[in-house]
């Protein structure tokens, strides 16, 4: 098929994409510098359809954020609060278990559990929380704790990352979400998340998790002070780790939401950049199966179009979201399964419900079966 390519720098990249050849870091920068959004989408769609045909995966999940108390004071974040802040909250174990069962009528297949770096909650507390969830919801997959939370729990318990992960796995962690990666560049991290582990540490926690057999996701926060080169460097580092471990399931580009953060002066991202991020991620991350459009962050409208720009995954029903809504997100907190289906079908894609490990799910009104 012929496509009109306006940006001539993309021609050799299109040849590589057609021949399934890995793109270089220089190619990545050229892609980010290009305004030829239709050519970017066309190329990303070639890769997307090569990997997934017409399927768009989606899941029925519930987010759980047990606390927003956080010892870090990251400029990028509107969610974390000091323990003394009257607006801060920490749920008791009973509240976590109770709330986990609230807000959904269609059986959820996944709890996505992340929170602040709480100075007092112990590893044992989190293990009890996980055991209680498994006892009450044995069929629900627990995707819990970012690399940042794991490093913090390890440091507080004076255990290695490996020992900490083993304890969490024994208690019920089934996989890890992809948050907290931000942008790996030291220069950027010094400004937006000075108190977090650095990029190499994030990658090392992920490597250890993968070596223990845990799958994880990965993310990049974009649309703040990062350069195009910073974005490419981040994607290449993820790609290199994936070459070693194969443990990443999906990549989620996360648009920076500035409201109520210390970086409030930065404008919000545009639909143009959101789609470009989806497309370039699909093109650069040739060894990561899925590119997820997180509608909470990019709106259902853009997440739907993303299904034609390189994404093959629409996350999810969510139910209750705090991190983005504290940072000014105007999207709703939840989408019903039927609404996800409508968005996907209208984009001409074939919806396929999945569990967290991308196994197809079939369901009746009140129960689901994972097809293995
Ligand atoms: O870790 C924090 C980012 C992440 C802001 O793994 C912010 O399936 C934008 O990781 N503006 C949480 N971003 C979300 C996340 C995620 C979401 C959906 C699916 C998965 C998955 C993971 O959001 C944080 C941080 O990187 N974040 N504050 C903000 N103001």
Tab-separated table of C-alpha atoms and ligand atoms in Angstrom:
chain	number	residue	atom	x	y	z
A	1	UNK	CA	0.000	0.000	0.000
A	2	UNK	CA	1.215	3.509	-0.823
A	3	UNK	CA	1.135	6.214	1.811
A	4	UNK	CA	1.931	9.862	1.293
A	5	UNK	CA	4.923	10.636	3.517
A	6	UNK	CA	5.375	14.317	4.054
A	7	UNK	CA	8.471	14.101	6.275
A	8	UNK	CA	11.223	12.645	4.077
A	9	UNK	CA	13.314	11.688	7.141
A	10	UNK	CA	10.719	8.971	7.811
A	11	UNK	CA	11.270	7.141	4.490
A	12	UNK	CA	14.212	4.956	5.606
A	13	UNK	CA	12.389	4.268	8.879
A	14	UNK	CA	9.330	3.058	6.973
A	15	UNK	CA	11.578	0.657	5.047
A	16	UNK	CA	12.913	-0.725	8.342
A	17	UNK	CA	9.408	-1.059	9.761
A	18	UNK	CA	8.257	-2.942	6.672
A	19	UNK	CA	11.289	-5.250	6.901
A	20	UNK	CA	10.814	-5.728	10.668
A	21	UNK	CA	14.271	-4.285	11.447
A	22	UNK	CA	14.987	-2.782	14.883
A	23	UNK	CA	14.985	1.031	14.946
A	24	UNK	CA	18.030	2.910	16.284
A	25	UNK	CA	18.059	5.659	18.910
A	26	UNK	CA	18.597	8.163	16.060
A	27	UNK	CA	15.461	6.831	14.370
A	28	UNK	CA	13.605	7.330	17.655
A	29	UNK	CA	14.651	10.989	17.857
A	30	UNK	CA	13.634	11.535	14.215
A	31	UNK	CA	10.216	10.034	14.996
A	32	UNK	CA	9.700	12.310	17.991
A	33	UNK	CA	10.825	15.346	15.962
A	34	UNK	CA	8.383	14.620	13.161
A	35	UNK	CA	4.984	16.292	12.874
A	36	UNK	CA	3.861	13.822	10.216
A	37	UNK	CA	1.412	12.204	12.621
A	38	UNK	CA	-0.392	10.197	9.953
A	39	UNK	CA	2.880	8.606	8.799
A	40	UNK	CA	3.792	7.814	12.430
A	41	UNK	CA	0.391	6.243	12.982
A	42	UNK	CA	0.578	4.321	9.717
A	43	UNK	CA	3.954	2.806	10.633
A	44	UNK	CA	2.935	2.013	14.222
A	45	UNK	CA	-0.233	0.393	12.951
A	46	UNK	CA	1.818	-1.944	10.741
A	47	UNK	CA	3.655	-3.210	13.843
A	48	UNK	CA	0.472	-3.331	15.921
A	49	UNK	CA	-1.402	-5.398	13.353
A	50	UNK	CA	1.623	-7.661	12.804
A	51	UNK	CA	1.594	-8.475	16.530
A	52	UNK	CA	-2.118	-8.474	17.334
A	53	UNK	CA	-4.131	-8.327	14.121
A	54	UNK	CA	-7.343	-6.507	14.828
A	55	UNK	CA	-7.651	-7.435	18.513
A	56	UNK	CA	-7.820	-4.809	21.229
A	57	UNK	CA	-7.321	-6.257	24.690
A	58	UNK	CA	-9.135	-4.813	27.678
A	59	UNK	CA	-9.586	-5.789	31.304
A	60	UNK	CA	-12.092	-5.436	34.107
A	61	UNK	CA	-10.137	-4.186	37.082
A	62	UNK	CA	-10.316	-2.127	40.242
A	63	UNK	CA	-7.628	0.241	41.504
A	64	UNK	CA	-6.864	0.247	45.230
A	65	UNK	CA	-4.713	2.977	46.808
A	66	UNK	CA	-4.444	2.091	50.520
A	67	UNK	CA	-2.662	5.314	51.514
A	68	UNK	CA	-1.549	8.627	50.044
A	69	UNK	CA	0.905	9.303	52.870
A	70	UNK	CA	4.341	9.540	51.289
A	71	UNK	CA	7.808	10.380	52.569
A	72	UNK	CA	8.894	11.437	49.091
A	73	UNK	CA	7.963	14.898	47.969
A	74	UNK	CA	8.057	14.556	44.207
A	75	UNK	CA	7.315	17.717	42.259
A	76	UNK	CA	5.424	15.704	39.633
A	77	UNK	CA	2.920	14.269	42.083
A	78	UNK	CA	-0.352	15.656	43.459
A	79	UNK	CA	-1.294	12.412	45.217
A	80	UNK	CA	1.347	12.010	47.955
A	81	UNK	CA	0.740	13.850	51.242
A	82	UNK	CA	2.714	14.333	54.437
A	83	UNK	CA	1.449	12.211	57.374
A	84	UNK	CA	0.470	15.417	59.237
A	85	UNK	CA	-1.577	16.776	56.326
A	86	UNK	CA	-5.244	16.846	57.392
A	87	UNK	CA	-6.206	15.701	53.882
A	88	UNK	CA	-3.975	12.580	54.056
A	89	UNK	CA	-5.587	9.173	54.454
A	90	UNK	CA	-4.518	5.638	55.361
A	91	UNK	CA	-7.044	2.827	55.268
A	92	UNK	CA	-7.066	0.140	57.935
A	93	UNK	CA	-6.732	-3.463	56.722
A	94	UNK	CA	-10.477	-3.912	57.165
A	95	UNK	CA	-11.119	-0.836	55.029
A	96	UNK	CA	-8.835	-2.142	52.266
A	97	UNK	CA	-10.609	-5.514	52.253
A	98	UNK	CA	-14.038	-3.889	52.398
A	99	UNK	CA	-13.393	-1.283	49.688
A	100	UNK	CA	-11.856	-3.904	47.402
A	101	UNK	CA	-15.314	-5.446	47.107
A	102	UNK	CA	-17.117	-2.141	46.499
A	103	UNK	CA	-17.916	-0.205	43.370
A	104	UNK	CA	-18.149	-3.013	40.842
A	105	UNK	CA	-20.967	-5.250	39.710
A	106	UNK	CA	-19.136	-7.128	36.939
A	107	UNK	CA	-16.597	-9.498	38.502
A	108	UNK	CA	-13.152	-7.878	38.371
A	109	UNK	CA	-10.172	-10.001	37.353
A	110	UNK	CA	-7.488	-7.674	38.744
A	111	UNK	CA	-6.772	-5.423	41.716
A	112	UNK	CA	-4.190	-2.775	40.806
A	113	UNK	CA	-2.703	-1.775	44.170
A	114	UNK	CA	-0.280	1.134	44.637
A	115	UNK	CA	0.177	3.829	47.238
A	116	UNK	CA	2.500	6.346	48.872
A	117	UNK	CA	5.768	5.482	50.636
A	118	UNK	CA	4.275	5.357	54.125
A	119	UNK	CA	6.831	5.833	56.944
A	120	UNK	CA	5.089	3.422	59.322
A	121	UNK	CA	3.281	0.696	57.395
A	122	UNK	CA	5.503	-2.372	57.519
A	123	UNK	CA	6.204	-5.143	55.043
A	124	UNK	CA	4.254	-7.452	57.383
A	125	UNK	CA	1.246	-5.089	57.180
A	126	UNK	CA	1.303	-5.229	53.392
A	127	UNK	CA	1.696	-9.022	53.459
A	128	UNK	CA	-1.339	-9.282	55.736
A	129	UNK	CA	-3.264	-6.995	53.376
A	130	UNK	CA	-2.398	-9.276	50.447
A	131	UNK	CA	-3.292	-12.461	52.344
A	132	UNK	CA	-6.624	-10.940	53.361
A	133	UNK	CA	-7.393	-9.992	49.760
A	134	UNK	CA	-6.493	-13.473	48.497
A	135	UNK	CA	-8.659	-15.062	51.167
A	136	UNK	CA	-11.665	-12.902	50.241
A	137	UNK	CA	-11.127	-12.700	46.456
A	138	UNK	CA	-9.155	-15.846	45.541
A	139	UNK	CA	-9.778	-15.473	41.807
A	140	UNK	CA	-8.608	-11.897	41.516
A	141	UNK	CA	-5.051	-11.295	40.275
A	142	UNK	CA	-3.047	-8.980	42.559
A	143	UNK	CA	-0.954	-6.556	40.498
A	144	UNK	CA	0.669	-4.664	43.313
A	145	UNK	CA	3.507	-2.236	44.205
A	146	UNK	CA	5.717	-0.231	41.881
A	147	UNK	CA	9.494	-0.791	41.788
A	148	UNK	CA	9.745	2.352	43.927
A	149	UNK	CA	7.512	0.921	46.671
A	150	UNK	CA	9.402	-2.370	46.610
A	151	UNK	CA	12.775	-0.632	46.993
A	152	UNK	CA	11.354	1.410	49.891
A	153	UNK	CA	9.860	-1.635	51.650
A	154	UNK	CA	13.186	-3.477	51.240
A	155	UNK	CA	15.138	-0.572	52.706
A	156	UNK	CA	12.757	-0.227	55.671
A	157	UNK	CA	12.749	-3.956	56.411
A	158	UNK	CA	16.527	-4.220	55.958
A	159	UNK	CA	16.036	-6.971	53.406
A	160	UNK	CA	17.367	-7.315	49.877
A	161	UNK	CA	15.079	-6.562	46.942
A	162	UNK	CA	14.996	-10.281	46.218
A	163	UNK	CA	14.002	-11.213	49.788
A	164	UNK	CA	11.322	-8.518	49.826
A	165	UNK	CA	9.850	-9.703	46.543
A	166	UNK	CA	9.825	-13.313	47.737
A	167	UNK	CA	7.879	-12.320	50.874
A	168	UNK	CA	5.373	-10.330	48.795
A	169	UNK	CA	4.984	-13.199	46.339
A	170	UNK	CA	4.416	-15.658	49.200
A	171	UNK	CA	1.702	-13.339	50.501
A	172	UNK	CA	-0.073	-13.113	47.141
A	173	UNK	CA	1.532	-10.651	44.700
A	174	UNK	CA	0.962	-12.058	41.209
A	175	UNK	CA	2.617	-9.339	39.111
A	176	UNK	CA	3.871	-5.752	39.309
A	177	UNK	CA	2.444	-2.582	37.745
A	178	UNK	CA	4.678	-0.287	35.712
A	179	UNK	CA	4.520	3.003	37.631
A	180	UNK	CA	7.265	5.099	39.153
A	181	UNK	CA	9.636	4.840	36.179
A	182	UNK	CA	8.989	8.485	35.175
A	183	UNK	CA	11.959	9.317	32.880
A	184	UNK	CA	15.283	7.623	33.609
A	185	UNK	CA	17.428	10.719	32.889
A	186	UNK	CA	19.238	11.848	36.085
A	187	UNK	CA	18.861	15.494	35.058
A	188	UNK	CA	15.078	15.147	34.794
A	189	UNK	CA	14.700	13.045	37.943
A	190	UNK	CA	16.651	15.594	40.008
A	191	UNK	CA	13.919	18.101	39.184
A	192	UNK	CA	10.672	16.112	39.049
A	193	UNK	CA	11.224	13.276	41.546
A	194	UNK	CA	14.364	13.929	43.512
A	195	UNK	CA	13.356	11.627	46.365
A	196	UNK	CA	12.766	8.510	44.299
A	197	UNK	CA	15.158	5.686	43.451
A	198	UNK	CA	17.157	6.487	40.331
A	199	UNK	CA	16.571	4.999	36.902
A	200	UNK	CA	19.179	2.266	37.283
A	201	UNK	CA	17.659	1.157	40.588
A	202	UNK	CA	14.187	1.057	38.999
A	203	UNK	CA	15.546	-1.165	36.251
A	204	UNK	CA	17.378	-3.392	38.763
A	205	UNK	CA	14.214	-3.984	40.818
A	206	UNK	CA	12.408	-4.901	37.595
A	207	UNK	CA	15.252	-7.235	36.597
A	208	UNK	CA	15.148	-8.999	39.977
A	209	UNK	CA	11.362	-9.382	39.776
A	210	UNK	CA	11.592	-10.846	36.286
A	211	UNK	CA	14.334	-13.236	37.425
A	212	UNK	CA	11.966	-14.474	40.145
A	213	UNK	CA	9.351	-15.175	37.487
A	214	UNK	CA	7.150	-12.135	38.128
A	215	UNK	CA	5.821	-10.313	35.090
A	216	UNK	CA	5.653	-6.536	35.261
A	217	UNK	CA	4.575	-3.549	33.228
A	218	UNK	CA	6.614	-0.458	32.450
A	219	UNK	CA	5.762	3.201	31.954
A	220	UNK	CA	7.187	6.565	30.987
A	221	UNK	CA	5.905	9.905	32.216
A	222	UNK	CA	6.030	12.439	29.370
A	223	UNK	CA	4.998	16.000	28.679
A	224	UNK	CA	6.986	17.861	31.368
A	225	UNK	CA	10.657	18.876	31.111
A	226	UNK	CA	12.043	15.883	29.252
A	227	UNK	CA	13.718	16.218	25.848
A	228	UNK	CA	13.123	13.994	22.847
A	229	UNK	CA	16.516	12.410	23.532
A	230	UNK	CA	15.470	11.670	27.150
A	231	UNK	CA	12.382	9.849	25.873
A	232	UNK	CA	14.398	7.763	23.442
A	233	UNK	CA	17.006	6.938	26.088
A	234	UNK	CA	14.200	5.736	28.382
A	235	UNK	CA	12.632	3.543	25.700
A	236	UNK	CA	16.003	2.062	24.696
A	237	UNK	CA	16.807	1.184	28.337
A	238	UNK	CA	13.476	-0.636	28.684
A	239	UNK	CA	14.117	-2.429	25.390
A	240	UNK	CA	17.573	-3.524	26.561
A	241	UNK	CA	16.245	-4.945	29.827
A	242	UNK	CA	13.470	-6.687	27.929
A	243	UNK	CA	16.087	-8.306	25.659
A	244	UNK	CA	17.649	-9.777	28.831
A	245	UNK	CA	14.555	-10.841	30.791
A	246	UNK	CA	11.419	-10.794	28.620
A	247	UNK	CA	9.506	-9.850	31.780
A	248	UNK	CA	7.663	-6.724	30.594
A	249	UNK	CA	4.154	-7.369	29.370
A	250	UNK	CA	3.012	-3.927	28.394
A	251	UNK	CA	4.283	-0.378	28.114
A	252	UNK	CA	2.054	2.509	29.196
A	253	UNK	CA	2.976	6.062	28.191
A	254	UNK	CA	1.661	8.346	30.964
A	255	UNK	CA	0.849	11.974	30.161
A	256	UNK	CA	1.916	14.414	32.847
A	257	UNK	CA	-1.025	16.120	34.614
A	258	UNK	CA	0.298	19.339	36.197
A	259	UNK	CA	-2.683	20.543	38.279
A	260	UNK	CA	-2.034	20.698	42.046
A	261	UNK	CA	1.644	19.736	41.585
A	262	UNK	CA	4.732	21.897	42.084
A	263	UNK	CA	5.041	21.951	38.274
A	264	UNK	CA	1.634	23.514	37.727
A	265	UNK	CA	3.076	26.077	35.291
A	266	UNK	CA	3.691	23.307	32.698
A	267	UNK	CA	0.868	23.066	30.147
A	268	UNK	CA	-1.035	19.803	29.808
A	269	UNK	CA	-0.184	17.494	26.924
A	270	UNK	CA	-2.070	17.680	23.647
A	271	UNK	CA	-3.898	14.909	21.803
A	272	UNK	CA	-1.205	15.234	19.147
A	273	UNK	CA	1.603	14.410	21.597
A	274	UNK	CA	-0.443	11.641	23.258
A	275	UNK	CA	-0.894	9.898	19.901
A	276	UNK	CA	2.732	10.475	18.932
A	277	UNK	CA	3.849	8.839	22.201
A	278	UNK	CA	1.704	5.787	21.504
A	279	UNK	CA	3.021	5.496	17.952
A	280	UNK	CA	6.722	6.007	18.739
A	281	UNK	CA	6.571	3.607	21.709
A	282	UNK	CA	5.065	0.925	19.463
A	283	UNK	CA	7.813	1.495	16.899
A	284	UNK	CA	10.758	1.535	19.337
A	285	UNK	CA	9.657	-1.227	21.739
A	286	UNK	CA	9.738	-4.058	19.240
A	287	UNK	CA	10.185	-6.666	21.992
A	288	UNK	CA	7.353	-5.598	24.332
A	289	UNK	CA	4.100	-7.206	23.254
A	290	UNK	CA	1.544	-4.606	24.264
A	291	UNK	CA	1.148	-0.825	24.229
A	292	UNK	CA	-1.580	0.244	26.595
A	293	UNK	CA	-3.746	3.327	26.169
A	294	UNK	CA	-4.760	4.314	29.691
A	295	UNK	CA	-7.990	6.213	29.088
A	296	UNK	CA	-7.964	7.808	32.566
A	297	UNK	CA	-4.900	9.739	31.518
A	298	UNK	CA	-5.530	10.342	27.806
A	299	UNK	CA	-9.365	10.453	27.839
A	300	UNK	CA	-11.541	7.746	26.279
A	301	UNK	CA	-11.613	9.780	23.034
A	302	UNK	CA	-7.844	9.728	22.480
A	303	UNK	CA	-7.472	6.183	23.867
A	304	UNK	CA	-9.964	5.051	21.235
A	305	UNK	CA	-8.076	6.709	18.361
A	306	UNK	CA	-4.861	5.247	19.829
A	307	UNK	CA	-6.190	1.824	18.781
A	308	UNK	CA	-5.338	2.933	15.210
A	309	UNK	CA	-1.986	4.531	16.177
A	310	UNK	CA	-0.140	1.544	17.648
A	311	UNK	CA	-1.998	0.643	20.837
A	312	UNK	CA	-3.606	-2.786	21.257
A	313	UNK	CA	-4.828	-2.447	24.840
A	314	UNK	CA	-7.431	-0.294	26.555
A	315	UNK	CA	-7.177	-0.212	30.359
A	316	UNK	CA	-9.719	-0.837	32.018
A	317	UNK	CA	-12.840	-0.376	34.190
A	318	UNK	CA	-10.639	1.070	37.018
A	319	UNK	CA	-13.600	1.976	39.372
A	320	UNK	CA	-11.787	4.454	41.620
A	321	UNK	CA	-8.731	6.440	40.531
A	322	UNK	CA	-6.850	8.869	42.760
A	323	UNK	CA	-3.374	9.614	41.364
A	324	UNK	CA	-4.553	11.375	38.196
A	325	UNK	CA	-7.691	12.858	39.682
A	326	UNK	CA	-5.677	14.531	42.446
A	327	UNK	CA	-3.640	16.020	39.568
A	328	UNK	CA	-6.674	17.496	37.883
A	329	UNK	CA	-7.830	14.711	35.537
A	330	UNK	CA	-11.306	15.517	34.254
A	331	UNK	CA	-12.071	11.996	33.037
A	332	UNK	CA	-14.584	9.934	35.016
A	333	UNK	CA	-13.328	7.442	37.619
A	334	UNK	CA	-14.728	4.392	35.941
A	335	UNK	CA	-15.914	2.919	32.631
A	336	UNK	CA	-18.314	0.031	32.395
A	337	UNK	CA	-17.310	-3.052	30.467
A	338	UNK	CA	-20.045	-2.291	27.913
A	339	UNK	CA	-18.571	1.185	27.309
A	340	UNK	CA	-15.119	-0.259	26.700
A	341	UNK	CA	-16.657	-2.665	24.196
A	342	UNK	CA	-18.386	0.175	22.373
A	343	UNK	CA	-15.202	2.258	22.117
A	344	UNK	CA	-13.241	-0.693	20.764
A	345	UNK	CA	-15.873	-1.843	18.270
A	346	UNK	CA	-16.428	1.657	16.952
A	347	UNK	CA	-12.680	1.860	16.218
A	348	UNK	CA	-13.099	-1.224	14.037
A	349	UNK	CA	-11.198	-3.420	16.466
A	350	UNK	CA	-12.189	-6.768	17.917
A	351	UNK	CA	-12.509	-6.555	21.722
A	352	UNK	CA	-10.866	-9.361	23.678
A	353	UNK	CA	-11.220	-9.389	27.442
A	354	UNK	CA	-7.997	-10.494	29.134
A	355	UNK	CA	-6.700	-11.182	32.594
A	356	UNK	CA	-3.543	-9.430	33.791
A	357	UNK	CA	-1.328	-12.008	32.065
A	358	UNK	CA	-3.139	-11.480	28.723
A	359	UNK	CA	-5.023	-14.762	28.851
A	360	UNK	CA	-8.471	-14.472	27.246
A	361	UNK	CA	-11.388	-14.304	29.673
A	362	UNK	CA	-14.977	-15.353	29.082
A	363	UNK	CA	-17.745	-14.350	31.453
A	364	UNK	CA	-21.332	-14.579	32.489
A	365	UNK	CA	-23.107	-11.708	34.263
A	366	UNK	CA	-21.516	-12.459	37.613
A	367	UNK	CA	-18.465	-14.664	37.072
A	368	UNK	CA	-15.505	-15.053	34.729
A	369	UNK	CA	-13.341	-17.882	33.435
A	370	UNK	CA	-9.717	-17.462	32.382
A	371	UNK	CA	-8.971	-19.533	29.287
A	372	UNK	CA	-5.532	-21.121	29.723
B	1	LIG	O1	3.715	5.974	39.273
B	1	LIG	C1	2.099	10.486	39.305
B	1	LIG	C2	2.457	8.762	37.470
B	1	LIG	C3	1.851	6.606	37.902
B	1	LIG	C4	1.342	12.114	38.129
B	1	LIG	O2	0.973	-0.967	35.206
B	1	LIG	C5	1.556	11.010	37.324
B	1	LIG	O3	-0.907	-1.442	34.255
B	1	LIG	C6	0.813	12.177	35.544
B	1	LIG	O4	1.660	3.666	36.877
B	1	LIG	N1	0.606	13.293	36.252
B	1	LIG	C7	0.654	5.776	38.334
B	1	LIG	N2	1.303	11.037	36.036
B	1	LIG	C8	-0.116	5.199	37.164
B	1	LIG	C9	0.515	3.945	36.655
B	1	LIG	C10	-0.299	2.991	35.857
B	1	LIG	C11	-1.530	3.365	35.352
B	1	LIG	C12	-2.271	2.443	34.632
B	1	LIG	C13	-1.830	1.149	34.446
B	1	LIG	C14	-0.609	0.780	34.963
B	1	LIG	C15	-0.142	-0.637	34.797
B	1	LIG	C16	0.186	1.703	35.666
B	1	LIG	O5	1.381	7.848	37.457
B	1	LIG	C17	2.855	6.977	38.936
B	1	LIG	C18	3.581	8.098	38.238
B	1	LIG	O6	4.484	7.599	37.315
B	1	LIG	N3	2.037	10.028	38.055
B	1	LIG	N4	1.670	11.765	39.361
B	1	LIG	C19	0.848	13.309	37.549
B	1	LIG	N5	0.671	14.432	38.254
